JSON list of C-alpha atoms in Angstrom, two decimals:
[
{"chain": "A", "resi": 1, "resn": "MET", "atom": "CA", "xyz": [-27.03, 5.74, -4.37]},
{"chain": "A", "resi": 2, "resn": "LYS", "atom": "CA", "xyz": [-25.52, 8.03, -7.21]},
{"chain": "A", "resi": 3, "resn": "PRO", "atom": "CA", "xyz": [-21.60, 8.26, -7.63]},
{"chain": "A", "resi": 4, "resn": "SER", "atom": "CA", "xyz": [-19.53, 10.52, -5.67]},
{"chain": "A", "resi": 5, "resn": "THR", "atom": "CA", "xyz": [-18.62, 13.59, -7.71]},
{"chain": "A", "resi": 6, "resn": "PHE", "atom": "CA", "xyz": [-15.23, 13.58, -6.11]},
{"chain": "A", "resi": 7, "resn": "MET", "atom": "CA", "xyz": [-14.51, 9.55, -6.64]},
{"chain": "A", "resi": 8, "resn": "ARG", "atom": "CA", "xyz": [-15.66, 10.32, -10.67]},
{"chain": "A", "resi": 9, "resn": "ALA", "atom": "CA", "xyz": [-12.97, 12.88, -10.92]},
{"chain": "A", "resi": 10, "resn": "TRP", "atom": "CA", "xyz": [-10.61, 10.68, -8.92]},
{"chain": "A", "resi": 11, "resn": "SER", "atom": "CA", "xyz": [-11.15, 7.87, -10.87]},
{"chain": "A", "resi": 12, "resn": "GLY", "atom": "CA", "xyz": [-11.43, 9.70, -14.09]},
{"chain": "A", "resi": 13, "resn": "LEU", "atom": "CA", "xyz": [-7.97, 11.27, -13.61]},
{"chain": "A", "resi": 14, "resn": "PHE", "atom": "CA", "xyz": [-6.31, 7.96, -12.58]},
{"chain": "A", "resi": 15, "resn": "THR", "atom": "CA", "xyz": [-7.69, 5.80, -15.75]},
{"chain": "A", "resi": 16, "resn": "ILE", "atom": "CA", "xyz": [-7.84, 8.37, -18.19]},
{"chain": "A", "resi": 17, "resn": "GLY", "atom": "CA", "xyz": [-4.77, 10.52, -17.05]},
{"chain": "A", "resi": 18, "resn": "GLY", "atom": "CA", "xyz": [-3.08, 7.27, -17.01]},
{"chain": "A", "resi": 19, "resn": "THR", "atom": "CA", "xyz": [-3.56, 6.37, -20.11]},
{"chain": "A", "resi": 20, "resn": "ALA", "atom": "CA", "xyz": [-2.76, 9.60, -21.45]},
{"chain": "A", "resi": 21, "resn": "VAL", "atom": "CA", "xyz": [0.63, 9.47, -19.67]},
{"chain": "A", "resi": 22, "resn": "CYS", "atom": "CA", "xyz": [1.44, 6.14, -21.28]},
{"chain": "A", "resi": 23, "resn": "LEU", "atom": "CA", "xyz": [1.03, 7.72, -24.73]},
{"chain": "A", "resi": 24, "resn": "PHE", "atom": "CA", "xyz": [2.98, 10.29, -23.69]},
{"chain": "A", "resi": 25, "resn": "LEU", "atom": "CA", "xyz": [5.86, 8.47, -22.43]},
{"chain": "A", "resi": 26, "resn": "ILE", "atom": "CA", "xyz": [5.80, 6.17, -25.85]},
{"chain": "A", "resi": 27, "resn": "PHE", "atom": "CA", "xyz": [5.74, 9.48, -27.97]},
{"chain": "A", "resi": 28, "resn": "GLN", "atom": "CA", "xyz": [8.69, 11.01, -26.29]},
{"chain": "A", "resi": 29, "resn": "GLY", "atom": "CA", "xyz": [10.25, 7.76, -26.41]},
{"chain": "A", "resi": 30, "resn": "PHE", "atom": "CA", "xyz": [10.60, 7.29, -29.71]},
{"chain": "A", "resi": 31, "resn": "GLN", "atom": "CA", "xyz": [11.74, 10.51, -30.48]},
{"chain": "A", "resi": 32, "resn": "PHE", "atom": "CA", "xyz": [14.86, 9.20, -28.89]},
{"chain": "A", "resi": 33, "resn": "SER", "atom": "CA", "xyz": [16.13, 12.47, -27.52]},
{"chain": "A", "resi": 34, "resn": "SER", "atom": "CA", "xyz": [17.03, 11.26, -23.93]},
{"chain": "A", "resi": 35, "resn": "ALA", "atom": "CA", "xyz": [19.46, 8.66, -22.66]},
{"chain": "A", "resi": 36, "resn": "TYR", "atom": "CA", "xyz": [16.19, 7.11, -20.80]},
{"chain": "A", "resi": 37, "resn": "SER", "atom": "CA", "xyz": [14.00, 6.87, -24.19]},
{"chain": "A", "resi": 38, "resn": "ILE", "atom": "CA", "xyz": [14.16, 2.95, -24.15]},
{"chain": "A", "resi": 39, "resn": "LEU", "atom": "CA", "xyz": [12.74, 2.99, -20.58]},
{"chain": "A", "resi": 40, "resn": "TYR", "atom": "CA", "xyz": [9.93, 5.64, -21.56]},
{"chain": "A", "resi": 41, "resn": "ILE", "atom": "CA", "xyz": [8.91, 3.22, -24.39]},
{"chain": "A", "resi": 42, "resn": "GLY", "atom": "CA", "xyz": [9.10, 0.02, -22.24]},
{"chain": "A", "resi": 43, "resn": "ALA", "atom": "CA", "xyz": [7.20, 2.27, -19.20]},
{"chain": "A", "resi": 44, "resn": "GLY", "atom": "CA", "xyz": [4.43, 3.34, -21.70]},
{"chain": "A", "resi": 45, "resn": "VAL", "atom": "CA", "xyz": [4.24, -0.42, -23.67]},
{"chain": "A", "resi": 46, "resn": "ILE", "atom": "CA", "xyz": [3.98, -2.46, -20.33]},
{"chain": "A", "resi": 47, "resn": "PHE", "atom": "CA", "xyz": [1.38, 0.34, -18.60]},
{"chain": "A", "resi": 48, "resn": "LEU", "atom": "CA", "xyz": [-0.59, 1.15, -21.46]},
{"chain": "A", "resi": 49, "resn": "PRO", "atom": "CA", "xyz": [-2.93, -2.23, -21.76]},
{"chain": "A", "resi": 50, "resn": "ILE", "atom": "CA", "xyz": [-3.46, -2.01, -17.97]},
{"chain": "A", "resi": 51, "resn": "MET", "atom": "CA", "xyz": [-4.46, 1.36, -18.23]},
{"chain": "A", "resi": 52, "resn": "SER", "atom": "CA", "xyz": [-6.85, 1.33, -21.49]},
{"chain": "A", "resi": 53, "resn": "TYR", "atom": "CA", "xyz": [-8.31, -1.90, -19.71]},
{"chain": "A", "resi": 54, "resn": "LEU", "atom": "CA", "xyz": [-9.14, -0.15, -16.57]},
{"chain": "A", "resi": 55, "resn": "THR", "atom": "CA", "xyz": [-10.63, 3.00, -18.50]},
{"chain": "A", "resi": 56, "resn": "VAL", "atom": "CA", "xyz": [-12.49, 0.97, -20.69]},
{"chain": "A", "resi": 57, "resn": "TRP", "atom": "CA", "xyz": [-14.40, -0.68, -17.81]},
{"chain": "A", "resi": 58, "resn": "GLY", "atom": "CA", "xyz": [-14.89, 2.36, -15.74]},
{"chain": "A", "resi": 59, "resn": "LEU", "atom": "CA", "xyz": [-16.24, 4.39, -18.69]},
{"chain": "A", "resi": 60, "resn": "PRO", "atom": "CA", "xyz": [-19.89, 3.64, -17.52]},
{"chain": "A", "resi": 61, "resn": "GLY", "atom": "CA", "xyz": [-19.25, 5.40, -13.96]},
{"chain": "A", "resi": 62, "resn": "PHE", "atom": "CA", "xyz": [-18.24, 8.54, -15.34]},
{"chain": "A", "resi": 63, "resn": "TRP", "atom": "CA", "xyz": [-22.16, 9.40, -17.11]},
{"chain": "A", "resi": 64, "resn": "PRO", "atom": "CA", "xyz": [-23.53, 12.33, -15.40]},
{"chain": "A", "resi": 65, "resn": "GLY", "atom": "CA", "xyz": [-26.66, 11.24, -13.65]},
{"chain": "A", "resi": 66, "resn": "LYS", "atom": "CA", "xyz": [-26.11, 7.79, -13.45]},
{"chain": "A", "resi": 67, "resn": "VAL", "atom": "CA", "xyz": [-27.69, 5.85, -10.33]},
{"chain": "A", "resi": 68, "resn": "LEU", "atom": "CA", "xyz": [-25.64, 2.80, -9.46]},
{"chain": "A", "resi": 69, "resn": "PHE", "atom": "CA", "xyz": [-28.82, 1.23, -7.20]},
{"chain": "A", "resi": 70, "resn": "SER", "atom": "CA", "xyz": [-31.51, 2.58, -5.27]},
{"chain": "A", "resi": 71, "resn": "ILE", "atom": "CA", "xyz": [-32.52, 1.66, -1.76]},
{"chain": "A", "resi": 72, "resn": "TYR", "atom": "CA", "xyz": [-36.29, 1.60, -1.02]},
{"chain": "A", "resi": 73, "resn": "PRO", "atom": "CA", "xyz": [-36.31, 1.37, 2.83]},
{"chain": "A", "resi": 74, "resn": "GLY", "atom": "CA", "xyz": [-39.43, -0.20, 4.60]},
{"chain": "A", "resi": 75, "resn": "GLU", "atom": "CA", "xyz": [-41.01, -3.71, 5.70]},
{"chain": "A", "resi": 76, "resn": "ASN", "atom": "CA", "xyz": [-41.41, -4.50, 1.87]},
{"chain": "A", "resi": 77, "resn": "GLY", "atom": "CA", "xyz": [-38.23, -2.35, 0.95]},
{"chain": "A", "resi": 78, "resn": "THR", "atom": "CA", "xyz": [-35.62, -3.52, -1.97]},
{"chain": "A", "resi": 79, "resn": "VAL", "atom": "CA", "xyz": [-32.25, -2.98, -3.43]},
{"chain": "A", "resi": 80, "resn": "VAL", "atom": "CA", "xyz": [-32.78, -1.75, -6.82]},
{"chain": "A", "resi": 81, "resn": "SER", "atom": "CA", "xyz": [-30.18, -1.79, -9.51]},
{"chain": "A", "resi": 82, "resn": "LYS", "atom": "CA", "xyz": [-29.95, -2.16, -13.29]},
{"chain": "A", "resi": 83, "resn": "LYS", "atom": "CA", "xyz": [-30.85, -5.94, -13.35]},
{"chain": "A", "resi": 84, "resn": "ILE", "atom": "CA", "xyz": [-31.51, -6.99, -10.20]},
{"chain": "A", "resi": 85, "resn": "SER", "atom": "CA", "xyz": [-33.95, -6.18, -7.35]},
{"chain": "A", "resi": 86, "resn": "ILE", "atom": "CA", "xyz": [-33.24, -7.78, -3.82]},
{"chain": "A", "resi": 87, "resn": "LYS", "atom": "CA", "xyz": [-35.74, -7.53, -0.55]},
{"chain": "A", "resi": 88, "resn": "LEU", "atom": "CA", "xyz": [-34.01, -6.14, 2.37]},
{"chain": "A", "resi": 89, "resn": "SER", "atom": "CA", "xyz": [-35.31, -8.90, 4.42]},
{"chain": "A", "resi": 90, "resn": "ASP", "atom": "CA", "xyz": [-33.94, -11.59, 2.18]},
{"chain": "A", "resi": 91, "resn": "ILE", "atom": "CA", "xyz": [-30.15, -9.92, 2.65]},
{"chain": "A", "resi": 92, "resn": "GLN", "atom": "CA", "xyz": [-28.13, -12.25, 4.63]},
{"chain": "A", "resi": 93, "resn": "ASP", "atom": "CA", "xyz": [-24.77, -10.20, 3.99]},
{"chain": "A", "resi": 94, "resn": "ILE", "atom": "CA", "xyz": [-23.92, -7.03, 1.93]},
{"chain": "A", "resi": 95, "resn": "ASP", "atom": "CA", "xyz": [-20.30, -5.48, 1.39]},
{"chain": "A", "resi": 96, "resn": "LEU", "atom": "CA", "xyz": [-18.15, -3.74, -0.73]},
{"chain": "A", "resi": 97, "resn": "GLU", "atom": "CA", "xyz": [-15.58, -6.42, -2.36]},
{"chain": "A", "resi": 98, "resn": "ARG", "atom": "CA", "xyz": [-12.89, -6.06, -4.97]},
{"chain": "A", "resi": 99, "resn": "ASN", "atom": "CA", "xyz": [-13.42, -7.47, -8.46]},
{"chain": "A", "resi": 100, "resn": "ARG", "atom": "CA", "xyz": [-9.47, -9.04, -9.13]},
{"chain": "A", "resi": 101, "resn": "TYR", "atom": "CA", "xyz": [-10.29, -8.72, -12.79]},
{"chain": "A", "resi": 102, "resn": "THR", "atom": "CA", "xyz": [-11.13, -5.13, -12.79]},
{"chain": "A", "resi": 103, "resn": "LEU", "atom": "CA", "xyz": [-10.04, -4.14, -9.83]},
{"chain": "A", "resi": 104, "resn": "TYR", "atom": "CA", "xyz": [-13.21, -1.96, -9.00]},
{"chain": "A", "resi": 105, "resn": "ASN", "atom": "CA", "xyz": [-15.08, -2.17, -6.02]},
{"chain": "A", "resi": 106, "resn": "ASN", "atom": "CA", "xyz": [-18.36, -4.08, -6.24]},
{"chain": "A", "resi": 107, "resn": "VAL", "atom": "CA", "xyz": [-21.42, -4.27, -3.87]},
{"chain": "A", "resi": 108, "resn": "ALA", "atom": "CA", "xyz": [-21.87, -7.91, -3.01]},
{"chain": "A", "resi": 109, "resn": "VAL", "atom": "CA", "xyz": [-25.03, -8.94, -1.70]},
{"chain": "A", "resi": 110, "resn": "LYS", "atom": "CA", "xyz": [-25.55, -12.38, -0.44]},
{"chain": "A", "resi": 111, "resn": "THR", "atom": "CA", "xyz": [-29.22, -13.77, 0.19]},
{"chain": "A", "resi": 112, "resn": "THR", "atom": "CA", "xyz": [-30.88, -16.20, 2.58]},
{"chain": "A", "resi": 113, "resn": "SER", "atom": "CA", "xyz": [-31.44, -18.31, -0.57]},
{"chain": "A", "resi": 114, "resn": "ARG", "atom": "CA", "xyz": [-27.68, -18.69, -1.01]},
{"chain": "A", "resi": 115, "resn": "LYS", "atom": "CA", "xyz": [-27.77, -16.55, -4.44]},
{"chain": "A", "resi": 116, "resn": "LYS", "atom": "CA", "xyz": [-24.92, -13.98, -4.55]},
{"chain": "A", "resi": 117, "resn": "TYR", "atom": "CA", "xyz": [-25.80, -10.87, -6.77]},
{"chain": "A", "resi": 118, "resn": "VAL", "atom": "CA", "xyz": [-23.12, -8.00, -7.62]},
{"chain": "A", "resi": 119, "resn": "ILE", "atom": "CA", "xyz": [-23.69, -4.64, -8.47]},
{"chain": "A", "resi": 120, "resn": "LYS", "atom": "CA", "xyz": [-21.13, -2.61, -10.08]},
{"chain": "A", "resi": 121, "resn": "THR", "atom": "CA", "xyz": [-19.93, 0.43, -8.67]},
{"chain": "A", "resi": 122, "resn": "TYR", "atom": "CA", "xyz": [-17.14, 1.68, -11.28]},
{"chain": "A", "resi": 123, "resn": "ASN", "atom": "CA", "xyz": [-14.86, 2.84, -7.94]},
{"chain": "A", "resi": 124, "resn": "VAL", "atom": "CA", "xyz": [-17.07, 5.64, -8.10]},
{"chain": "A", "resi": 125, "resn": "LEU", "atom": "CA", "xyz": [-18.79, 5.10, -4.78]},
{"chain": "A", "resi": 126, "resn": "ASN", "atom": "CA", "xyz": [-17.18, 6.45, -1.73]},
{"chain": "A", "resi": 127, "resn": "ASP", "atom": "CA", "xyz": [-16.82, 3.54, 0.86]},
{"chain": "A", "resi": 128, "resn": "PHE", "atom": "CA", "xyz": [-17.74, 5.52, 3.86]},
{"chain": "A", "resi": 129, "resn": "THR", "atom": "CA", "xyz": [-21.17, 6.77, 2.18]},
{"chain": "A", "resi": 130, "resn": "PHE", "atom": "CA", "xyz": [-22.09, 3.25, 1.28]},
{"chain": "A", "resi": 131, "resn": "TYR", "atom": "CA", "xyz": [-21.25, 2.18, 4.76]},
{"chain": "A", "resi": 132, "resn": "GLU", "atom": "CA", "xyz": [-23.36, 4.87, 6.32]},
{"chain": "A", "resi": 133, "resn": "ARG", "atom": "CA", "xyz": [-26.36, 4.50, 3.60]},
{"chain": "A", "resi": 134, "resn": "ILE", "atom": "CA", "xyz": [-26.55, 0.83, 4.32]},
{"chain": "A", "resi": 135, "resn": "ASP", "atom": "CA", "xyz": [-26.26, 0.83, 8.13]},
{"chain": "A", "resi": 136, "resn": "GLN", "atom": "CA", "xyz": [-29.24, 3.60, 7.98]},
{"chain": "A", "resi": 137, "resn": "PHE", "atom": "CA", "xyz": [-31.25, 2.48, 5.36]},
{"chain": "A", "resi": 138, "resn": "VAL", "atom": "CA", "xyz": [-30.86, -0.98, 5.07]},
{"chain": "A", "resi": 139, "resn": "TYR", "atom": "CA", "xyz": [-29.97, -2.45, 8.43]},
{"chain": "A", "resi": 140, "resn": "PRO", "atom": "CA", "xyz": [-33.32, -1.62, 10.36]},
{"chain": "A", "resi": 141, "resn": "TYR", "atom": "CA", "xyz": [-34.99, -4.07, 7.91]},
{"chain": "A", "resi": 142, "resn": "MET", "atom": "CA", "xyz": [-32.29, -6.93, 7.75]},
{"chain": "A", "resi": 143, "resn": "ASN", "atom": "CA", "xyz": [-33.06, -10.11, 9.50]},
{"chain": "A", "resi": 144, "resn": "PRO", "atom": "CA", "xyz": [-31.65, -11.02, 12.99]},
{"chain": "A", "resi": 145, "resn": "GLU", "atom": "CA", "xyz": [-28.70, -13.05, 11.60]},
{"chain": "A", "resi": 146, "resn": "ALA", "atom": "CA", "xyz": [-27.69, -10.29, 8.80]},
{"chain": "A", "resi": 147, "resn": "LYS", "atom": "CA", "xyz": [-28.02, -7.80, 11.70]},
{"chain": "A", "resi": 148, "resn": "LYS", "atom": "CA", "xyz": [-25.29, -9.57, 13.92]},
{"chain": "A", "resi": 149, "resn": "THR", "atom": "CA", "xyz": [-23.18, -9.64, 10.66]},
{"chain": "A", "resi": 150, "resn": "TRP", "atom": "CA", "xyz": [-23.22, -6.29, 10.05]},
{"chain": "A", "resi": 151, "resn": "ASP", "atom": "CA", "xyz": [-22.94, -5.39, 13.49]},
{"chain": "A", "resi": 152, "resn": "HIS", "atom": "CA", "xyz": [-19.86, -7.63, 13.56]},
{"chain": "A", "resi": 153, "resn": "LYS", "atom": "CA", "xyz": [-18.56, -5.97, 10.27]},
{"chain": "A", "resi": 154, "resn": "VAL", "atom": "CA", "xyz": [-18.94, -2.40, 11.21]},
{"chain": "A", "resi": 155, "resn": "SER", "atom": "CA", "xyz": [-17.53, -2.72, 14.72]},
{"chain": "A", "resi": 156, "resn": "ASN", "atom": "CA", "xyz": [-13.95, -4.24, 13.05]},
{"chain": "A", "resi": 157, "resn": "HIS", "atom": "CA", "xyz": [-13.85, -2.20, 10.04]},
{"chain": "A", "resi": 158, "resn": "ASN", "atom": "CA", "xyz": [-10.56, 0.01, 10.02]},
{"chain": "A", "resi": 159, "resn": "LEU", "atom": "CA", "xyz": [-11.76, 2.82, 7.57]},
{"chain": "A", "resi": 160, "resn": "LEU", "atom": "CA", "xyz": [-14.86, 3.44, 9.97]},
{"chain": "A", "resi": 161, "resn": "LYS", "atom": "CA", "xyz": [-12.61, 3.49, 13.11]},
{"chain": "A", "resi": 162, "resn": "SER", "atom": "CA", "xyz": [-10.38, 5.84, 11.37]},
{"chain": "A", "resi": 163, "resn": "LEU", "atom": "CA", "xyz": [-13.39, 8.10, 10.21]},
{"chain": "A", "resi": 164, "resn": "LYS", "atom": "CA", "xyz": [-14.91, 7.89, 13.89]},
{"chain": "A", "resi": 165, "resn": "PHE", "atom": "CA", "xyz": [-18.06, 6.85, 12.65]},
{"chain": "A", "resi": 166, "resn": "GLU", "atom": "CA", "xyz": [-20.96, 7.06, 14.48]},
{"chain": "A", "resi": 167, "resn": "ARG", "atom": "CA", "xyz": [-24.02, 4.60, 14.21]},
{"chain": "A", "resi": 168, "resn": "LYS", "atom": "CA", "xyz": [-27.52, 5.55, 14.05]},
{"chain": "A", "resi": 169, "resn": "HIS", "atom": "CA", "xyz": [-28.50, 2.41, 15.37]},
{"chain": "A", "resi": 170, "resn": "GLY", "atom": "CA", "xyz": [-27.04, 0.78, 18.69]},
{"chain": "A", "resi": 171, "resn": "LEU", "atom": "CA", "xyz": [-24.89, -2.18, 18.57]}
]
């Protein structure tokens, strides 16, 4: 799964642009040419660390040609990222989860052996594409319990309902 160009541009615009706006506000505030100069400085100083933090965490997602993870379908198929390899038949649950410290979505994979693996996506993976690819390439090779969990998740997911997602595999 490669990052979406749109998501990469959107994330870059938000993080890098937000950092630039904070620096601009601080610069404009220190010129004291407006009655709002103190507000400019305050907003810039408050939001600069946040935007800088998000920019630093998201930088690895901006590299061109980056592959977040690969899915090799089949009876002995695997999900492979830079650091981990998980057999498709061992997957108990797979979903996008938001990391509360970086505010970025990560792919969380729980296995039948109760281990949890996290694959970083740096918010450059489109949610709809993720669900579509998992449904198409991973779902057929999941164990029956994981299939029930996935069916429930897909049928109750508001984003997929609003986008009128049609499954290749019946419920």
